[in-house]
Structures are given as structure tokens and as C-alpha cells.
């Protein structure tokens, strides 16, 4: 999709479509109607949610500024929402396409694959040609505490009591600061769990007055979140994907080379895991442009040949010599005007010849 398309969603849990339209959709439409850059608003109200498709004017030069004004309008509209309605969410990146999709394989441990995928993502985001990197089939992380029933009954421990102990221990609170001899010292209370080991070592007070650790009565382990929302397999292997989106108006071939160079650098650091290409659009684009460039050159030769046949060798060569000059001049004017050379523009040159 082009830069001037976007989508807005807002939720109102428990409300029917009529109520959503009256209390959520109408304030959004009223606010967006005051944004001059908005050309078309196509909205649909469903039970508990409203979806709006926005089209901005195509003659806008600064789309980032236009989308900022849309966000301000949505913020204004949200002030009129009833209690319980969610904040409207704007997605203006629907036009972004994944040009490269990679798969991290080589292990059945999805958390191990996820750790490698995160490291590769951080490295790819350092490339100036990369817009964003999205992890596909992210398993998430979940700490599971499996209580030993016989031991917990013997000690008089219940799941609700353990939950209370863990909640009291894992409090994220500000420590404040203390001024000492003209200097300000910030206090950091160590009240938040930082590892699975810390959770297992949490002291649990018994009714007898003694204390044991959580690991003595339960199995504490870190694993993928369950139930899984999505899974990915590549060539039959469990994998985690990386979708790489390039910056707008960049040389896609150069983007592909930069991604492959980064991948080759990272491969030794994730061994024995493997990083494989699922799709690689830059290679297809390079081949397609090469074919079109060949067609353009062939078209120029055909025209030159026809001119030589029709006008004779000397006059035909003189006239044919103008064709490359006109073509190069047209390309120069096209680039000067901000045009991007892609397969459609090259095909247009072929047809023009």
C-alpha cells in the first residue's frame, strides 16, 4: 500500500455494534474530519471494535507530519470515549513489505532459537537500509512453577499462599533518593525477580515458623509461553523467523547485499544453530531488473535496425544515435524529478521505444 493509507482500530469490550458506532466511531470521525490531510474515511463498527481505513491526500509532501496530526486528532477523540473504551491505535505502516525472511533452525528448544533471533535482529537494525525487523512465531517466555502435591500438603502449603508470597517478593517500587553532603543518591530496592534461580530461592514461611525455599517444594523452570499463538517450521524443522523490512526508496539490491553480509558475520556466533533464507526478494528484483534492462537494450537495437533498413546505413546510424541520448536524458530527468527506477518504470521505457 502507498504511504497515504493507514488503519485505525479502537475497542469497547462488551458493547454492541450500535453502541460502538455512537460512542466510539462518531467522536473519531468528527475529530478526523478536521484534519485537512485526510481525504477518505471508510469505517465499519463491529461488536466491541471499530475499524477505520484512512486515505490521505496524495499531494502531501511530508506524510510523517500528516500522520502526526492524525494521531493528535485520535487523542482528542479518545477524551470523549466512555469508561472502558480502549485508546485508538493507528497503523500507518501497512505499506511495509517484508523483502527478506530468514529462519533460525538447528534446535528443538524454541527459547534457544528465540535468543539467537534477538541477537540477529539487533545486528540487522544497525544497518541504515533496514527499517524494522519483526520476529515471526515468537514463542514468548513463561516461568512455570510446578508444585509437588504430596510435599505441599504435608507442609500445609497451598497454591494461593505461594502466589501471595511471590507477589509480595516481586514488587516493582521506586526506591526514592537521599541527599548526602550536597549529592543526590538514588536508592534501588532489590525487590524484583531477575532470574529463574531467584524465584526458586524465594523463602516460604511455614506455619511451624521455619522457612524453606520455593525450589524445595516446586519445580521452577523457564519455557515458551503456553498455549502457543503461532508456530513456524522450515523444511520440517522447528524455527523462529525474522522478517526484514527495508527503508523506503532504497536500492533493494544493495539492501539485500547488506543483509547477507550481516548474516554471514552472525552465523559463526550462533553455531550450531543455522540461519537460512526463506524468501529473498532482492535476488528476484535484481534478476527482473536485469531482464528488463536487456529488453530495453534489445528495443534500442531493434529500432536502430529498422531505421538502418528504412533510411540506409549512414542516415540510419545518425538517427539511431539519437535514441540512446534520448533514453539517457529521459532517465536523468526522471531521476532528477525524484523517480525511482523499478521494473514498471523500465517497462515503460521499453514500451516508449
PDB file of N, CA, C and O in Angstrom, residues 96-139:
ATOM      1  N   UNK A  96       4.474  -1.384   4.377  1.00  0.00           N
ATOM      2  CA  UNK A  96       5.770  -2.031   4.524  1.00  0.00           C
ATOM      3  C   UNK A  96       5.678  -3.496   4.128  1.00  0.00           C
ATOM      4  O   UNK A  96       4.789  -4.223   4.588  1.00  0.00           O
ATOM      5  N   UNK A  97       6.591  -3.929   3.290  1.00  0.00           N
ATOM      6  CA  UNK A  97       6.615  -5.308   2.836  1.00  0.00           C
ATOM      7  C   UNK A  97       7.922  -5.965   3.280  1.00  0.00           C
ATOM      8  O   UNK A  97       8.984  -5.362   3.233  1.00  0.00           O
ATOM      9  N   UNK A  98       7.808  -7.221   3.690  1.00  0.00           N
ATOM     10  CA  UNK A  98       8.998  -7.975   4.080  1.00  0.00           C
ATOM     11  C   UNK A  98       9.759  -8.373   2.830  1.00  0.00           C
ATOM     12  O   UNK A  98       9.275  -9.182   2.032  1.00  0.00           O
ATOM     13  N   UNK A  99      10.958  -7.834   2.651  1.00  0.00           N
ATOM     14  CA  UNK A  99      11.761  -8.172   1.473  1.00  0.00           C
ATOM     15  C   UNK A  99      12.634  -9.395   1.712  1.00  0.00           C
ATOM     16  O   UNK A  99      12.994 -10.091   0.771  1.00  0.00           O
ATOM     17  N   UNK A 100      12.985  -9.630   2.980  1.00  0.00           N
ATOM     18  CA  UNK A 100      13.809 -10.785   3.321  1.00  0.00           C
ATOM     19  C   UNK A 100      13.193 -11.470   4.531  1.00  0.00           C
ATOM     20  O   UNK A 100      12.852 -10.809   5.515  1.00  0.00           O
ATOM     21  N   UNK A 101      13.038 -12.783   4.440  1.00  0.00           N
ATOM     22  CA  UNK A 101      12.560 -13.583   5.569  1.00  0.00           C
ATOM     23  C   UNK A 101      13.602 -14.658   5.844  1.00  0.00           C
ATOM     24  O   UNK A 101      13.953 -15.436   4.954  1.00  0.00           O
ATOM     25  N   UNK A 102      14.110 -14.677   7.069  1.00  0.00           N
ATOM     26  CA  UNK A 102      15.125 -15.638   7.490  1.00  0.00           C
ATOM     27  C   UNK A 102      14.533 -16.599   8.510  1.00  0.00           C
ATOM     28  O   UNK A 102      13.566 -16.261   9.201  1.00  0.00           O
ATOM     29  N   UNK A 103      15.114 -17.777   8.607  1.00  0.00           N
ATOM     30  CA  UNK A 103      14.673 -18.780   9.575  1.00  0.00           C
ATOM     31  C   UNK A 103      15.864 -19.252  10.392  1.00  0.00           C
ATOM     32  O   UNK A 103      16.900 -19.631   9.842  1.00  0.00           O
ATOM     33  N   UNK A 104      15.715 -19.209  11.720  1.00  0.00           N
ATOM     34  CA  UNK A 104      16.732 -19.733  12.628  1.00  0.00           C
ATOM     35  C   UNK A 104      16.323 -21.154  12.994  1.00  0.00           C
ATOM     36  O   UNK A 104      15.260 -21.383  13.565  1.00  0.00           O
ATOM     37  N   UNK A 105      17.154 -22.138  12.643  1.00  0.00           N
ATOM     38  CA  UNK A 105      16.858 -23.546  12.884  1.00  0.00           C
ATOM     39  C   UNK A 105      18.063 -24.214  13.545  1.00  0.00           C
ATOM     40  O   UNK A 105      19.086 -23.580  13.776  1.00  0.00           O
ATOM     41  N   UNK A 106      17.888 -25.523  13.818  1.00  0.00           N
ATOM     42  CA  UNK A 106      19.010 -26.278  14.357  1.00  0.00           C
ATOM     43  C   UNK A 106      18.834 -26.722  15.780  1.00  0.00           C
ATOM     44  O   UNK A 106      19.742 -27.318  16.364  1.00  0.00           O
ATOM     45  N   UNK A 107      17.655 -26.459  16.384  1.00  0.00           N
ATOM     46  CA  UNK A 107      17.416 -26.877  17.761  1.00  0.00           C
ATOM     47  C   UNK A 107      15.914 -27.004  17.979  1.00  0.00           C
ATOM     48  O   UNK A 107      15.118 -26.265  17.384  1.00  0.00           O
ATOM     49  N   UNK A 108      15.543 -27.946  18.852  1.00  0.00           N
ATOM     50  CA  UNK A 108      14.141 -28.088  19.216  1.00  0.00           C
ATOM     51  C   UNK A 108      13.740 -27.180  20.357  1.00  0.00           C
ATOM     52  O   UNK A 108      12.560 -27.087  20.698  1.00  0.00           O
ATOM     53  N   UNK A 109      14.724 -26.496  20.969  1.00  0.00           N
ATOM     54  CA  UNK A 109      14.461 -25.559  22.066  1.00  0.00           C
ATOM     55  C   UNK A 109      14.117 -24.203  21.460  1.00  0.00           C
ATOM     56  O   UNK A 109      14.988 -23.491  20.950  1.00  0.00           O
ATOM     57  N   UNK A 110      12.845 -23.836  21.536  1.00  0.00           N
ATOM     58  CA  UNK A 110      12.408 -22.587  20.911  1.00  0.00           C
ATOM     59  C   UNK A 110      12.966 -21.355  21.615  1.00  0.00           C
ATOM     60  O   UNK A 110      13.153 -20.311  20.975  1.00  0.00           O
ATOM     61  N   UNK A 111      13.238 -21.447  22.911  1.00  0.00           N
ATOM     62  CA  UNK A 111      13.829 -20.299  23.600  1.00  0.00           C
ATOM     63  C   UNK A 111      15.267 -20.073  23.147  1.00  0.00           C
ATOM     64  O   UNK A 111      15.722 -18.930  23.056  1.00  0.00           O
ATOM     65  N   UNK A 112      15.967 -21.156  22.856  1.00  0.00           N
ATOM     66  CA  UNK A 112      17.322 -21.013  22.335  1.00  0.00           C
ATOM     67  C   UNK A 112      17.291 -20.365  20.955  1.00  0.00           C
ATOM     68  O   UNK A 112      18.115 -19.495  20.633  1.00  0.00           O
ATOM     69  N   UNK A 113      16.338 -20.780  20.137  1.00  0.00           N
ATOM     70  CA  UNK A 113      16.175 -20.154  18.818  1.00  0.00           C
ATOM     71  C   UNK A 113      15.795 -18.684  18.960  1.00  0.00           C
ATOM     72  O   UNK A 113      16.279 -17.832  18.201  1.00  0.00           O
ATOM     73  N   UNK A 114      14.932 -18.388  19.927  1.00  0.00           N
ATOM     74  CA  UNK A 114      14.495 -17.001  20.135  1.00  0.00           C
ATOM     75  C   UNK A 114      15.663 -16.120  20.554  1.00  0.00           C
ATOM     76  O   UNK A 114      15.784 -14.976  20.090  1.00  0.00           O
ATOM     77  N   UNK A 115      16.532 -16.624  21.425  1.00  0.00           N
ATOM     78  CA  UNK A 115      17.694 -15.850  21.859  1.00  0.00           C
ATOM     79  C   UNK A 115      18.589 -15.511  20.661  1.00  0.00           C
ATOM     80  O   UNK A 115      19.060 -14.370  20.525  1.00  0.00           O
ATOM     81  N   UNK A 116      18.821 -16.496  19.773  1.00  0.00           N
ATOM     82  CA  UNK A 116      19.640 -16.237  18.585  1.00  0.00           C
ATOM     83  C   UNK A 116      18.946 -15.248  17.656  1.00  0.00           C
ATOM     84  O   UNK A 116      19.593 -14.359  17.089  1.00  0.00           O
ATOM     85  N   UNK A 117      17.629 -15.377  17.507  1.00  0.00           N
ATOM     86  CA  UNK A 117      16.885 -14.463  16.640  1.00  0.00           C
ATOM     87  C   UNK A 117      16.966 -13.030  17.152  1.00  0.00           C
ATOM     88  O   UNK A 117      17.093 -12.080  16.368  1.00  0.00           O
ATOM     89  N   UNK A 118      16.915 -12.842  18.454  1.00  0.00           N
ATOM     90  CA  UNK A 118      17.011 -11.499  19.021  1.00  0.00           C
ATOM     91  C   UNK A 118      18.385 -10.889  18.766  1.00  0.00           C
ATOM     92  O   UNK A 118      18.496  -9.695  18.481  1.00  0.00           O
ATOM     93  N   UNK A 119      19.424 -11.697  18.876  1.00  0.00           N
ATOM     94  CA  UNK A 119      20.782 -11.199  18.623  1.00  0.00           C
ATOM     95  C   UNK A 119      20.933 -10.779  17.163  1.00  0.00           C
ATOM     96  O   UNK A 119      21.534  -9.735  16.858  1.00  0.00           O
ATOM     97  N   UNK A 120      20.387 -11.580  16.269  1.00  0.00           N
ATOM     98  CA  UNK A 120      20.472 -11.243  14.842  1.00  0.00           C
ATOM     99  C   UNK A 120      19.630 -10.005  14.543  1.00  0.00           C
ATOM    100  O   UNK A 120      20.036  -9.143  13.752  1.00  0.00           O
ATOM    101  N   UNK A 121      18.481  -9.903  15.174  1.00  0.00           N
ATOM    102  CA  UNK A 121      17.635  -8.731  14.973  1.00  0.00           C
ATOM    103  C   UNK A 121      18.362  -7.449  15.374  1.00  0.00           C
ATOM    104  O   UNK A 121      18.340  -6.451  14.641  1.00  0.00           O
ATOM    105  N   UNK A 122      19.007  -7.466  16.528  1.00  0.00           N
ATOM    106  CA  UNK A 122      19.740  -6.281  16.988  1.00  0.00           C
ATOM    107  C   UNK A 122      20.836  -5.899  15.994  1.00  0.00           C
ATOM    108  O   UNK A 122      21.077  -4.707  15.750  1.00  0.00           O
ATOM    109  N   UNK A 123      21.493  -6.901  15.415  1.00  0.00           N
ATOM    110  CA  UNK A 123      22.557  -6.623  14.444  1.00  0.00           C
ATOM    111  C   UNK A 123      21.992  -6.057  13.152  1.00  0.00           C
ATOM    112  O   UNK A 123      22.557  -5.108  12.575  1.00  0.00           O
ATOM    113  N   UNK A 124      20.874  -6.596  12.691  1.00  0.00           N
ATOM    114  CA  UNK A 124      20.267  -6.110  11.442  1.00  0.00           C
ATOM    115  C   UNK A 124      19.747  -4.684  11.589  1.00  0.00           C
ATOM    116  O   UNK A 124      19.797  -3.899  10.638  1.00  0.00           O
ATOM    117  N   UNK A 125      19.247  -4.341  12.755  1.00  0.00           N
ATOM    118  CA  UNK A 125      18.709  -2.998  12.967  1.00  0.00           C
ATOM    119  C   UNK A 125      19.796  -1.930  12.938  1.00  0.00           C
ATOM    120  O   UNK A 125      19.490  -0.741  12.837  1.00  0.00           O
ATOM    121  N   UNK A 126      21.046  -2.343  13.025  1.00  0.00           N
ATOM    122  CA  UNK A 126      22.142  -1.375  12.928  1.00  0.00           C
ATOM    123  C   UNK A 126      22.404  -0.939  11.496  1.00  0.00           C
ATOM    124  O   UNK A 126      23.119   0.044  11.269  1.00  0.00           O
ATOM    125  N   UNK A 127      21.824  -1.664  10.505  1.00  0.00           N
ATOM    126  CA  UNK A 127      22.006  -1.303   9.103  1.00  0.00           C
ATOM    127  C   UNK A 127      21.130  -0.100   8.761  1.00  0.00           C
ATOM    128  O   UNK A 127      19.943  -0.060   9.105  1.00  0.00           O
ATOM    129  N   UNK A 128      21.700   0.864   8.084  1.00  0.00           N
ATOM    130  CA  UNK A 128      20.956   2.077   7.727  1.00  0.00           C
ATOM    131  C   UNK A 128      19.857   1.795   6.709  1.00  0.00           C
ATOM    132  O   UNK A 128      18.887   2.554   6.622  1.00  0.00           O
ATOM    133  N   UNK A 129      19.984   0.714   5.930  1.00  0.00           N
ATOM    134  CA  UNK A 129      18.986   0.391   4.904  1.00  0.00           C
ATOM    135  C   UNK A 129      17.794  -0.375   5.466  1.00  0.00           C
ATOM    136  O   UNK A 129      16.809  -0.576   4.754  1.00  0.00           O
ATOM    137  N   UNK A 130      17.866  -0.806   6.722  1.00  0.00           N
ATOM    138  CA  UNK A 130      16.797  -1.596   7.330  1.00  0.00           C
ATOM    139  C   UNK A 130      15.852  -0.685   8.096  1.00  0.00           C
ATOM    140  O   UNK A 130      16.286   0.132   8.914  1.00  0.00           O
ATOM    141  N   UNK A 131      14.552  -0.838   7.823  1.00  0.00           N
ATOM    142  CA  UNK A 131      13.540  -0.048   8.520  1.00  0.00           C
ATOM    143  C   UNK A 131      13.143  -0.704   9.837  1.00  0.00           C
ATOM    144  O   UNK A 131      13.160  -0.080  10.889  1.00  0.00           O
ATOM    145  N   UNK A 132      12.775  -1.970   9.794  1.00  0.00           N
ATOM    146  CA  UNK A 132      12.425  -2.705  11.011  1.00  0.00           C
ATOM    147  C   UNK A 132      12.593  -4.194  10.768  1.00  0.00           C
ATOM    148  O   UNK A 132      12.627  -4.652   9.622  1.00  0.00           O
ATOM    149  N   UNK A 133      12.693  -4.925  11.860  1.00  0.00           N
ATOM    150  CA  UNK A 133      12.828  -6.379  11.822  1.00  0.00           C
ATOM    151  C   UNK A 133      11.800  -6.961  12.774  1.00  0.00           C
ATOM    152  O   UNK A 133      11.734  -6.565  13.949  1.00  0.00           O
ATOM    153  N   UNK A 134      11.000  -7.875  12.279  1.00  0.00           N
ATOM    154  CA  UNK A 134       9.940  -8.478  13.090  1.00  0.00           C
ATOM    155  C   UNK A 134      10.229  -9.960  13.283  1.00  0.00           C
ATOM    156  O   UNK A 134      10.569 -10.673  12.333  1.00  0.00           O
ATOM    157  N   UNK A 135      10.104 -10.423  14.523  1.00  0.00           N
ATOM    158  CA  UNK A 135      10.295 -11.842  14.828  1.00  0.00           C
ATOM    159  C   UNK A 135       8.996 -12.589  14.545  1.00  0.00           C
ATOM    160  O   UNK A 135       7.933 -12.212  15.047  1.00  0.00           O
ATOM    161  N   UNK A 136       9.081 -13.631  13.731  1.00  0.00           N
ATOM    162  CA  UNK A 136       7.925 -14.440  13.360  1.00  0.00           C
ATOM    163  C   UNK A 136       7.864 -15.668  14.259  1.00  0.00           C
ATOM    164  O   UNK A 136       8.872 -16.304  14.524  1.00  0.00           O
ATOM    165  N   UNK A 137       6.643 -15.995  14.716  1.00  0.00           N
ATOM    166  CA  UNK A 137       6.420 -17.149  15.594  1.00  0.00           C
ATOM    167  C   UNK A 137       7.198 -17.012  16.896  1.00  0.00           C
ATOM    168  O   UNK A 137       7.800 -17.978  17.374  1.00  0.00           O
ATOM    169  N   UNK A 138       7.183 -15.812  17.452  1.00  0.00           N
ATOM    170  CA  UNK A 138       7.845 -15.568  18.735  1.00  0.00           C
ATOM    171  C   UNK A 138       7.145 -16.403  19.811  1.00  0.00           C
ATOM    172  O   UNK A 138       5.955 -16.209  20.074  1.00  0.00           O
ATOM    173  N   UNK A 139       7.844 -17.354  20.446  1.00  0.00           N
ATOM    174  CA  UNK A 139       7.171 -18.213  21.426  1.00  0.00           C
ATOM    175  C   UNK A 139       6.889 -17.524  22.757  1.00  0.00           C
ATOM    176  O   UNK A 139       6.105 -18.021  23.566  1.00  0.00           O
TER     177      UNK A 139
END
